[in-house]
Amino acid sequence: LYGLLSGPEIMPPGPANSWRNMRAPAMTDTVVRVIDLHMMRWNNGVPEYLLLQRSPEQIYAGAWQGVTGKIKADETAWQAAIRELAEETGLQPVRLWTVDQVNFYYEAAPDRMNAIPVFGAELAAGDPVLSAEHQAYRWCPVDQAVELLLWEQQKAGLRVFHDMLTESTAKLKWMEIKL
């Protein structure tokens, strides 16, 4: 390990086996403050996924995504997913799962890592009523949805959710959040 580290603030003084008085490097804060939610409905036994396109006046204008949003102080991450779904689409989940994926991204200005819980929701028939945050929506097969998504970790989360629905169905039982 000694040979892999560099920089005067983390190198031990004296011989290589002396670790006393060694200072650890500063650590970036890690927070859980936002969620990702992938939405689907069944179409003749095949899942199709709802994507939302960001409005021109929003950050990431024009980007396609699922539901994203901040977790309020008085709610759990899964409760935030349900609230954000209602706010952004006017829809409610029929079923909700924790997806076997946590997304991470780094924000430079506050020097923090964001750990983002990922959820999947089955929706009843019907189309969304979009909030001002989004300008369009599209129901897509998994390959088209993955192609439209901007962020690699959101693509990975959608693939994991799709695999849960189509191949790893035991996970659906274990990871379902009872509504």
mmCIF file of C-alpha atoms in Angstrom:
data_model
loop_
_atom_site.group_PDB
_atom_site.id
_atom_site.type_symbol
_atom_site.label_atom_id
_atom_site.label_comp_id
_atom_site.label_asym_id
_atom_site.label_seq_id
_atom_site.Cartn_x
_atom_site.Cartn_y
_atom_site.Cartn_z
ATOM 1 C CA LEU A 1 0.000 0.000 0.000
ATOM 2 C CA TYR A 2 2.843 2.393 0.857
ATOM 3 C CA GLY A 3 4.190 2.321 -2.679
ATOM 4 C CA LEU A 4 0.751 3.061 -4.177
ATOM 5 C CA LEU A 5 0.270 6.277 -2.210
ATOM 6 C CA SER A 6 1.970 9.523 -3.049
ATOM 7 C CA GLY A 7 2.023 13.117 -1.903
ATOM 8 C CA PRO A 8 3.617 14.543 1.240
ATOM 9 C CA GLU A 9 0.304 14.758 3.130
ATOM 10 C CA ILE A 10 -0.257 11.004 3.033
ATOM 11 C CA MET A 11 3.228 9.539 3.053
ATOM 12 C CA PRO A 12 4.417 8.301 6.432
ATOM 13 C CA PRO A 13 7.476 9.946 7.888
ATOM 14 C CA GLY A 14 10.596 7.842 8.298
ATOM 15 C CA PRO A 15 10.909 4.246 7.142
ATOM 16 C CA ALA A 16 8.294 2.736 4.848
ATOM 17 C CA ASN A 17 6.820 0.628 7.656
ATOM 18 C CA SER A 18 6.229 3.611 9.978
ATOM 19 C CA TRP A 19 2.592 4.747 9.811
ATOM 20 C CA ARG A 20 2.497 6.876 12.955
ATOM 21 C CA ASN A 21 1.623 10.541 12.510
ATOM 22 C CA MET A 22 0.319 9.905 9.005
ATOM 23 C CA ARG A 23 -2.441 12.330 7.967
ATOM 24 C CA ALA A 24 -5.368 10.983 5.960
ATOM 25 C CA PRO A 25 -6.384 12.868 2.828
ATOM 26 C CA ALA A 26 -9.534 14.996 3.070
ATOM 27 C CA MET A 27 -12.679 13.046 2.213
ATOM 28 C CA THR A 28 -15.510 14.337 0.072
ATOM 29 C CA ASP A 29 -18.974 14.242 1.653
ATOM 30 C CA THR A 30 -21.353 11.588 0.338
ATOM 31 C CA VAL A 31 -25.066 12.352 0.496
ATOM 32 C CA VAL A 32 -28.344 10.726 -0.476
ATOM 33 C CA ARG A 33 -30.526 13.635 -1.567
ATOM 34 C CA VAL A 34 -32.110 12.678 -4.905
ATOM 35 C CA ILE A 35 -33.805 9.653 -6.524
ATOM 36 C CA ASP A 36 -34.070 8.077 -9.967
ATOM 37 C CA LEU A 37 -37.318 6.340 -10.950
ATOM 38 C CA HIS A 38 -37.792 4.174 -14.036
ATOM 39 C CA MET A 39 -41.427 3.755 -15.077
ATOM 40 C CA MET A 40 -42.990 0.953 -17.093
ATOM 41 C CA ARG A 41 -46.286 -0.566 -18.192
ATOM 42 C CA TRP A 42 -47.048 -3.918 -19.762
ATOM 43 C CA ASN A 43 -47.918 -3.989 -23.469
ATOM 44 C CA ASN A 44 -48.951 -7.498 -24.590
ATOM 45 C CA GLY A 45 -46.697 -9.051 -21.947
ATOM 46 C CA VAL A 46 -43.684 -6.892 -22.841
ATOM 47 C CA PRO A 47 -42.526 -3.963 -20.685
ATOM 48 C CA GLU A 48 -42.373 -0.536 -22.261
ATOM 49 C CA TYR A 49 -40.763 2.385 -20.490
ATOM 50 C CA LEU A 50 -41.881 5.960 -20.025
ATOM 51 C CA LEU A 51 -39.267 8.625 -20.728
ATOM 52 C CA LEU A 52 -39.703 12.341 -20.177
ATOM 53 C CA GLN A 53 -37.929 15.089 -22.116
ATOM 54 C CA ARG A 54 -36.679 18.090 -20.130
ATOM 55 C CA SER A 55 -38.187 21.485 -21.002
ATOM 56 C CA PRO A 56 -35.984 24.142 -22.659
ATOM 57 C CA GLU A 57 -35.858 26.344 -19.544
ATOM 58 C CA GLN A 58 -34.763 23.465 -17.272
ATOM 59 C CA ILE A 59 -31.279 22.260 -16.464
ATOM 60 C CA TYR A 60 -30.299 19.527 -18.975
ATOM 61 C CA ALA A 61 -32.788 20.984 -21.490
ATOM 62 C CA GLY A 62 -33.886 18.452 -24.076
ATOM 63 C CA ALA A 63 -32.457 15.436 -22.217
ATOM 64 C CA TRP A 64 -34.589 12.311 -21.917
ATOM 65 C CA GLN A 65 -34.910 10.773 -18.461
ATOM 66 C CA GLY A 66 -37.150 8.988 -16.035
ATOM 67 C CA VAL A 67 -38.488 10.774 -12.978
ATOM 68 C CA THR A 68 -35.795 12.379 -10.842
ATOM 69 C CA GLY A 69 -36.053 14.624 -7.822
ATOM 70 C CA LYS A 70 -34.979 15.680 -4.379
ATOM 71 C CA ILE A 71 -35.815 13.833 -1.174
ATOM 72 C CA LYS A 72 -37.556 16.086 1.355
ATOM 73 C CA ALA A 73 -36.460 16.047 5.009
ATOM 74 C CA ASP A 74 -39.711 14.411 6.153
ATOM 75 C CA GLU A 75 -39.809 11.519 3.654
ATOM 76 C CA THR A 76 -37.975 8.353 2.723
ATOM 77 C CA ALA A 77 -36.326 7.924 -0.661
ATOM 78 C CA TRP A 78 -39.148 5.670 -1.907
ATOM 79 C CA GLN A 79 -41.767 8.165 -0.719
ATOM 80 C CA ALA A 80 -39.911 10.864 -2.673
ATOM 81 C CA ALA A 81 -40.090 8.650 -5.784
ATOM 82 C CA ILE A 82 -43.888 8.369 -5.467
ATOM 83 C CA ARG A 83 -44.294 12.105 -4.805
ATOM 84 C CA GLU A 84 -42.031 13.077 -7.712
ATOM 85 C CA LEU A 85 -43.903 10.670 -10.010
ATOM 86 C CA ALA A 86 -47.197 12.384 -9.138
ATOM 87 C CA GLU A 87 -45.711 15.889 -9.467
ATOM 88 C CA GLU A 88 -43.991 15.280 -12.812
ATOM 89 C CA THR A 89 -46.558 13.012 -14.507
ATOM 90 C CA GLY A 90 -49.803 13.017 -12.516
ATOM 91 C CA LEU A 91 -49.483 9.209 -12.276
ATOM 92 C CA GLN A 92 -49.393 6.786 -9.344
ATOM 93 C CA PRO A 93 -47.538 3.461 -9.214
ATOM 94 C CA VAL A 94 -49.394 0.162 -9.219
ATOM 95 C CA ARG A 95 -46.226 -1.494 -7.878
ATOM 96 C CA LEU A 96 -42.862 -0.119 -6.752
ATOM 97 C CA TRP A 97 -39.476 -1.779 -6.413
ATOM 98 C CA THR A 98 -35.991 -0.960 -5.272
ATOM 99 C CA VAL A 99 -33.756 -1.576 -8.287
ATOM 100 C CA ASP A 100 -30.518 -3.470 -7.716
ATOM 101 C CA GLN A 101 -28.492 -0.353 -8.622
ATOM 102 C CA VAL A 102 -27.306 2.798 -6.855
ATOM 103 C CA ASN A 103 -26.124 5.640 -9.063
ATOM 104 C CA PHE A 104 -23.284 7.969 -8.098
ATOM 105 C CA TYR A 105 -22.194 11.347 -9.368
ATOM 106 C CA TYR A 106 -19.793 13.992 -8.177
ATOM 107 C CA GLU A 107 -20.662 17.698 -7.844
ATOM 108 C CA ALA A 108 -17.549 19.872 -7.963
ATOM 109 C CA ALA A 109 -18.873 23.116 -6.413
ATOM 110 C CA PRO A 110 -19.977 21.578 -3.094
ATOM 111 C CA ASP A 111 -17.297 18.852 -3.387
ATOM 112 C CA ARG A 112 -19.768 16.062 -2.735
ATOM 113 C CA MET A 113 -20.634 12.623 -3.973
ATOM 114 C CA ASN A 114 -24.305 11.885 -4.510
ATOM 115 C CA ALA A 115 -25.514 8.333 -3.929
ATOM 116 C CA ILE A 116 -28.825 7.997 -5.770
ATOM 117 C CA PRO A 117 -31.269 5.201 -4.931
ATOM 118 C CA VAL A 118 -32.904 3.783 -8.055
ATOM 119 C CA PHE A 119 -36.518 2.636 -8.155
ATOM 120 C CA GLY A 120 -38.781 1.005 -10.710
ATOM 121 C CA ALA A 121 -42.531 1.517 -10.927
ATOM 122 C CA GLU A 122 -45.259 -0.293 -12.781
ATOM 123 C CA LEU A 123 -47.902 2.148 -13.957
ATOM 124 C CA ALA A 124 -51.515 1.518 -14.887
ATOM 125 C CA ALA A 125 -52.730 2.228 -18.396
ATOM 126 C CA GLY A 126 -52.859 5.893 -19.298
ATOM 127 C CA ASP A 127 -50.573 8.667 -20.315
ATOM 128 C CA PRO A 128 -48.865 11.281 -18.162
ATOM 129 C CA VAL A 129 -49.927 14.863 -17.663
ATOM 130 C CA LEU A 130 -46.565 16.618 -17.723
ATOM 131 C CA SER A 131 -45.427 19.299 -15.313
ATOM 132 C CA ALA A 132 -43.541 22.362 -16.578
ATOM 133 C CA GLU A 133 -40.311 20.408 -15.970
ATOM 134 C CA HIS A 134 -40.893 18.329 -19.107
ATOM 135 C CA GLN A 135 -42.000 19.101 -22.650
ATOM 136 C CA ALA A 136 -42.671 15.645 -24.096
ATOM 137 C CA TYR A 137 -42.970 11.978 -23.199
ATOM 138 C CA ARG A 138 -42.436 8.717 -25.014
ATOM 139 C CA TRP A 139 -43.293 5.073 -24.281
ATOM 140 C CA CYS A 140 -40.365 2.968 -25.544
ATOM 141 C CA PRO A 141 -39.077 -0.590 -25.709
ATOM 142 C CA VAL A 142 -35.999 -1.065 -23.544
ATOM 143 C CA ASP A 143 -33.405 -0.680 -26.329
ATOM 144 C CA GLN A 144 -34.871 2.608 -27.541
ATOM 145 C CA ALA A 145 -35.198 3.899 -23.963
ATOM 146 C CA VAL A 146 -31.557 3.075 -23.204
ATOM 147 C CA GLU A 147 -30.489 4.839 -26.395
ATOM 148 C CA LEU A 148 -32.452 7.987 -25.487
ATOM 149 C CA LEU A 149 -31.159 8.282 -21.919
ATOM 150 C CA LEU A 150 -28.217 10.664 -21.515
ATOM 151 C CA TRP A 151 -26.501 9.393 -18.362
ATOM 152 C CA GLU A 152 -24.702 6.043 -18.379
ATOM 153 C CA GLN A 153 -25.781 5.134 -14.859
ATOM 154 C CA GLN A 154 -29.433 5.789 -15.724
ATOM 155 C CA LYS A 155 -29.004 3.496 -18.738
ATOM 156 C CA ALA A 156 -27.529 0.828 -16.456
ATOM 157 C CA GLY A 157 -30.342 1.254 -13.928
ATOM 158 C CA LEU A 158 -32.961 0.819 -16.637
ATOM 159 C CA ARG A 159 -31.228 -2.333 -17.906
ATOM 160 C CA VAL A 160 -31.149 -3.758 -14.369
ATOM 161 C CA PHE A 161 -34.858 -2.953 -13.904
ATOM 162 C CA HIS A 162 -35.678 -4.558 -17.257
ATOM 163 C CA ASP A 163 -33.727 -7.684 -16.279
ATOM 164 C CA MET A 164 -35.636 -7.814 -12.980
ATOM 165 C CA LEU A 165 -38.921 -7.720 -14.899
ATOM 166 C CA THR A 166 -37.987 -10.232 -17.575
ATOM 167 C CA GLU A 167 -35.220 -12.532 -16.268
ATOM 168 C CA SER A 168 -34.632 -12.175 -12.521
ATOM 169 C CA THR A 169 -38.266 -12.221 -11.487
ATOM 170 C CA ALA A 170 -37.458 -13.580 -7.995
ATOM 171 C CA LYS A 171 -35.961 -10.160 -7.267
ATOM 172 C CA LEU A 172 -39.352 -8.579 -7.920
ATOM 173 C CA LYS A 173 -40.770 -10.307 -4.864
ATOM 174 C CA TRP A 174 -37.772 -9.599 -2.670
ATOM 175 C CA MET A 175 -37.327 -5.974 -3.691
ATOM 176 C CA GLU A 176 -40.953 -4.861 -3.885
ATOM 177 C CA ILE A 177 -41.985 -1.967 -1.671
ATOM 178 C CA LYS A 178 -45.478 -2.614 -0.366
ATOM 179 C CA LEU A 179 -47.670 0.376 -1.137
#
